[in-house]
CSV table of C-alpha atoms in Angstrom, one decimal:
chain,number,residue,atom,x,y,z
A,1,MET,CA,-9.3,-36.4,-17.1
A,2,TYR,CA,-11.0,-38.2,-20.0
A,3,VAL,CA,-10.1,-41.6,-18.5
A,4,LEU,CA,-11.8,-40.4,-15.2
A,5,ILE,CA,-14.9,-39.4,-17.1
A,6,ALA,CA,-15.1,-42.7,-19.0
A,7,LEU,CA,-14.7,-44.7,-15.8
A,8,SER,CA,-17.2,-42.5,-14.0
A,9,ARG,CA,-19.8,-43.2,-16.6
A,10,ARG,CA,-19.4,-47.0,-16.4
A,11,LEU,CA,-18.9,-47.4,-12.7
A,12,LEU,CA,-20.6,-44.6,-10.9
A,13,HIS,CA,-24.0,-43.0,-10.8
A,14,PRO,CA,-24.1,-39.9,-13.1
A,15,VAL,CA,-24.6,-37.6,-10.2
A,16,VAL,CA,-21.4,-38.8,-8.6
A,17,ALA,CA,-19.6,-38.3,-11.9
A,18,LEU,CA,-20.8,-34.8,-12.1
A,19,LEU,CA,-19.5,-34.1,-8.6
A,20,ILE,CA,-16.1,-35.5,-9.5
A,21,LEU,CA,-16.0,-33.3,-12.6
A,22,LEU,CA,-17.0,-30.2,-10.6
A,23,THR,CA,-14.3,-30.9,-8.0
A,24,ALA,CA,-11.7,-31.3,-10.7
A,25,ALA,CA,-12.7,-28.1,-12.4
A,26,VAL,CA,-12.6,-26.1,-9.1
A,27,LEU,CA,-9.2,-27.5,-8.2
A,28,THR,CA,-7.8,-26.8,-11.6
A,29,GLY,CA,-9.2,-23.2,-11.4
A,30,CYS,CA,-7.7,-22.7,-8.0
A,31,ALA,CA,-4.3,-23.9,-9.1
A,32,ASN,CA,-4.3,-21.4,-12.0
A,33,SER,CA,-5.4,-18.4,-10.0
A,34,GLU,CA,-3.0,-15.6,-9.1
A,35,PRO,CA,-3.0,-13.8,-5.8
A,36,THR,CA,-4.1,-10.1,-6.0
A,37,GLY,CA,-2.4,-7.2,-4.4
A,38,GLY,CA,-3.8,-4.5,-2.2
A,39,ALA,CA,-4.5,-0.9,-3.1
A,40,SER,CA,-4.1,0.1,-6.7
A,41,GLY,CA,-3.9,3.5,-8.2
A,42,THR,CA,-1.9,6.0,-10.1
A,43,THR,CA,0.4,7.0,-7.3
A,44,ALA,CA,1.4,3.8,-5.5
A,45,SER,CA,1.0,0.1,-5.5
A,46,THR,CA,0.7,-2.4,-2.7
A,47,PRO,CA,2.7,-5.6,-2.5
A,48,ALA,CA,1.0,-8.7,-1.2
A,49,THR,CA,3.5,-9.8,1.5
A,50,GLU,CA,5.9,-8.5,4.0
A,51,PRO,CA,9.6,-9.4,3.9
A,52,THR,CA,11.3,-11.5,6.6
A,53,THR,CA,14.1,-8.9,7.2
A,54,SER,CA,14.3,-5.2,7.4
A,55,GLY,CA,17.5,-5.0,5.3
A,56,PRO,CA,17.8,-4.9,1.5
A,57,THR,CA,15.6,-7.4,-0.3
A,58,THR,CA,16.8,-10.2,-2.5
A,59,THR,CA,15.1,-11.5,-5.6
A,60,SER,CA,13.4,-14.2,-3.5
A,61,GLU,CA,11.8,-11.8,-1.1
A,62,GLN,CA,8.8,-9.5,-1.7
A,63,ALA,CA,9.5,-5.8,-0.9
A,64,VAL,CA,7.4,-4.1,1.7
A,65,LEU,CA,7.1,-1.2,-0.7
A,66,ALA,CA,8.5,-0.7,-4.2
A,67,ASP,CA,11.4,1.7,-4.6
A,68,GLY,CA,10.2,5.2,-5.2
A,69,ARG,CA,8.1,8.0,-3.7
A,70,HIS,CA,4.8,7.2,-2.0
A,71,PRO,CA,2.0,9.1,-0.2
A,72,VAL,CA,1.3,7.8,3.3
A,73,PHE,CA,-0.4,8.5,6.6
A,74,LEU,CA,2.1,7.9,9.3
A,75,GLN,CA,0.6,5.7,12.0
A,76,ALA,CA,3.6,5.4,14.3
A,77,VAL,CA,7.1,6.9,14.4
A,78,ASP,CA,9.6,5.0,16.6
A,79,ALA,CA,12.7,7.2,17.0
A,80,ASP,CA,14.5,4.7,19.2
A,81,ARG,CA,14.2,1.9,16.6
A,82,ARG,CA,14.3,4.3,13.7
A,83,THR,CA,11.2,3.0,12.1
A,84,VAL,CA,8.0,4.4,10.7
A,85,THR,CA,4.7,2.5,10.4
A,86,PHE,CA,2.4,3.9,7.8
A,87,ASP,CA,-0.8,3.4,5.8
A,88,LEU,CA,-0.2,3.7,2.0
A,89,ILE,CA,-2.8,6.0,0.3
A,90,GLN,CA,-3.4,7.6,-3.0
A,91,TYR,CA,-3.0,11.4,-3.3
A,92,LEU,CA,-4.5,12.5,-6.5
A,93,THR,CA,-4.6,16.0,-8.2
A,94,GLY,CA,-6.1,17.5,-11.3
A,95,ASP,CA,-8.3,15.3,-13.6
A,96,ALA,CA,-7.3,12.2,-11.7
A,97,ALA,CA,-8.7,13.7,-8.5
A,98,THR,CA,-11.9,14.8,-10.2
A,99,ARG,CA,-12.5,11.3,-11.7
A,100,ALA,CA,-11.7,9.5,-8.4
A,101,ALA,CA,-13.9,11.8,-6.3
A,102,ALA,CA,-16.8,11.3,-8.8
A,103,GLU,CA,-16.3,7.5,-8.8
A,104,ASP,CA,-16.4,7.5,-5.0
A,105,GLY,CA,-19.5,9.6,-4.8
A,106,GLU,CA,-17.7,12.6,-3.3
A,107,GLU,CA,-17.7,16.3,-4.2
A,108,SER,CA,-16.3,16.6,-7.8
A,109,PRO,CA,-14.2,18.4,-8.6
A,110,PRO,CA,-12.7,18.1,-5.1
A,111,PRO,CA,-12.0,21.2,-3.1
A,112,ASN,CA,-8.5,22.6,-3.5
A,113,ASP,CA,-7.9,20.2,-6.5
A,114,TYR,CA,-6.7,17.2,-4.5
A,115,TYR,CA,-8.3,14.0,-3.4
A,116,ILE,CA,-7.1,11.3,-1.0
A,117,ARG,CA,-8.2,7.8,-1.5
A,118,ASN,CA,-7.4,5.0,1.0
A,119,VAL,CA,-8.7,1.7,-0.3
A,120,ASN,CA,-6.4,-0.5,1.8
A,121,SER,CA,-5.7,0.0,5.5
A,122,LYS,CA,-2.8,-2.4,5.7
A,123,LEU,CA,0.0,-1.0,7.8
A,124,ARG,CA,3.6,-1.4,6.8
A,125,THR,CA,6.8,-0.7,8.9
A,126,LEU,CA,10.1,0.3,7.4
A,127,PRO,CA,13.4,1.4,8.9
A,128,VAL,CA,14.5,5.0,8.5
A,129,ARG,CA,18.1,5.5,7.5
A,130,ALA,CA,20.2,7.6,9.8
A,131,ASP,CA,20.9,10.0,7.1
A,132,ALA,CA,17.3,10.4,5.9
A,133,THR,CA,16.0,13.8,5.1
A,134,ILE,CA,12.9,14.6,7.2
A,135,THR,CA,10.8,17.8,6.7
A,136,ALA,CA,7.5,19.1,8.1
A,137,ASN,CA,5.6,22.3,7.4
A,138,GLN,CA,2.1,22.9,8.6
A,139,ILE,CA,2.4,20.5,11.7
A,140,ALA,CA,5.6,22.3,12.5
A,141,GLY,CA,3.8,25.7,12.4
A,142,SER,CA,5.3,26.8,9.1
A,143,ASN,CA,4.3,27.4,5.4
A,144,GLN,CA,7.6,26.1,4.3
A,145,ASP,CA,9.4,22.8,4.8
A,146,VAL,CA,11.3,22.7,8.1
A,147,PRO,CA,14.0,20.1,8.8
A,148,VAL,CA,13.0,18.0,11.8
A,149,THR,CA,14.5,15.0,13.5
A,150,LEU,CA,12.8,11.6,13.7
A,151,ALA,CA,12.1,12.2,17.4
A,152,LYS,CA,10.5,15.5,16.6
A,153,LEU,CA,8.4,13.9,13.9
A,154,ALA,CA,7.2,11.3,16.4
A,155,THR,CA,6.0,14.2,18.7
A,156,LEU,CA,4.4,16.1,15.8
A,157,THR,CA,2.4,13.1,14.5
A,158,ARG,CA,1.4,11.6,17.8
A,159,GLU,CA,-2.2,12.7,17.6
A,160,HIS,CA,-2.6,13.5,13.8
A,161,SER,CA,-0.8,12.6,10.6
A,162,PRO,CA,-1.3,14.7,7.6
A,163,VAL,CA,-0.2,13.3,4.2
A,164,PHE,CA,3.5,12.6,4.0
A,165,TRP,CA,5.6,11.4,1.1
A,166,ILE,CA,8.2,8.8,1.8
A,167,THR,CA,11.0,7.9,-0.6
A,168,VAL,CA,12.0,4.3,-0.3
A,169,ARG,CA,15.0,2.4,-1.7
A,170,HIS,CA,15.7,-1.3,-0.8
A,171,ASP,CA,13.0,-1.3,1.9
A,172,GLN,CA,14.6,1.7,3.7
A,173,VAL,CA,13.1,5.2,4.0
A,174,LEU,CA,15.5,7.8,2.6
A,175,LYS,CA,13.2,10.8,2.8
A,176,ILE,CA,10.0,11.8,4.7
A,177,GLY,CA,8.3,15.1,3.7
A,178,GLU,CA,4.9,16.5,4.7
A,179,GLN,CA,2.6,17.4,1.9
A,180,TRP,CA,1.5,21.0,2.2
A,181,VAL,CA,-2.2,21.4,1.6
A,182,PRO,CA,-4.3,24.6,1.4
C-alpha cells in the first residue's frame, strides 16, 4: 500500500491518489466485515442462510434453526409433506417483556405479563418428524393441551396462528405446542 502511495504522489494528480486510497480503504473494510444475522433476542436467534437439504446438517451447512425450543407463528402446515413454515418471534415475559415493550413504545408493563416481538419476518420451513408430539389448547377449544395430528393442526391454523413453541433437533421438528395465553 505504501508503494502505491509513493507512486501515486509522483505520477498522478493528488486527487486521483486520494481516490485510489479511498477505494483501497473501502475494499479493505468490505473484506473484513462479517455478515449479520436476522432477529436477535433472549429467546431465539436467527441464522443467516438456509440449508440445501432438509436432513441433518453437517459442519459445512448452516442450520435453518439452532437446536432447541423456539417461539414461532406458524404460517403454513403441510400434512402431506410433513413440513411447517414459520416466522420466528420473541416471546418475552416478566422484566424482559416490560423492558422490550417500553423500548418499542408499547404499553409497559405489557398486559398479562407477556410481550411478543417480531423483528424479522423471514419464513423458514422444516420437516416434522413422524413421531413428533403436537399439542394445541385454545385453538382446539380447550384450556389444556390436547394432542392433535399434523393434519388437524393444519386445519386449526389455516386462518390464524397463535404462538407455538417448536423443538428442533438437526433441522427437524420434534415437538410443536401451542402457547396458552390469558
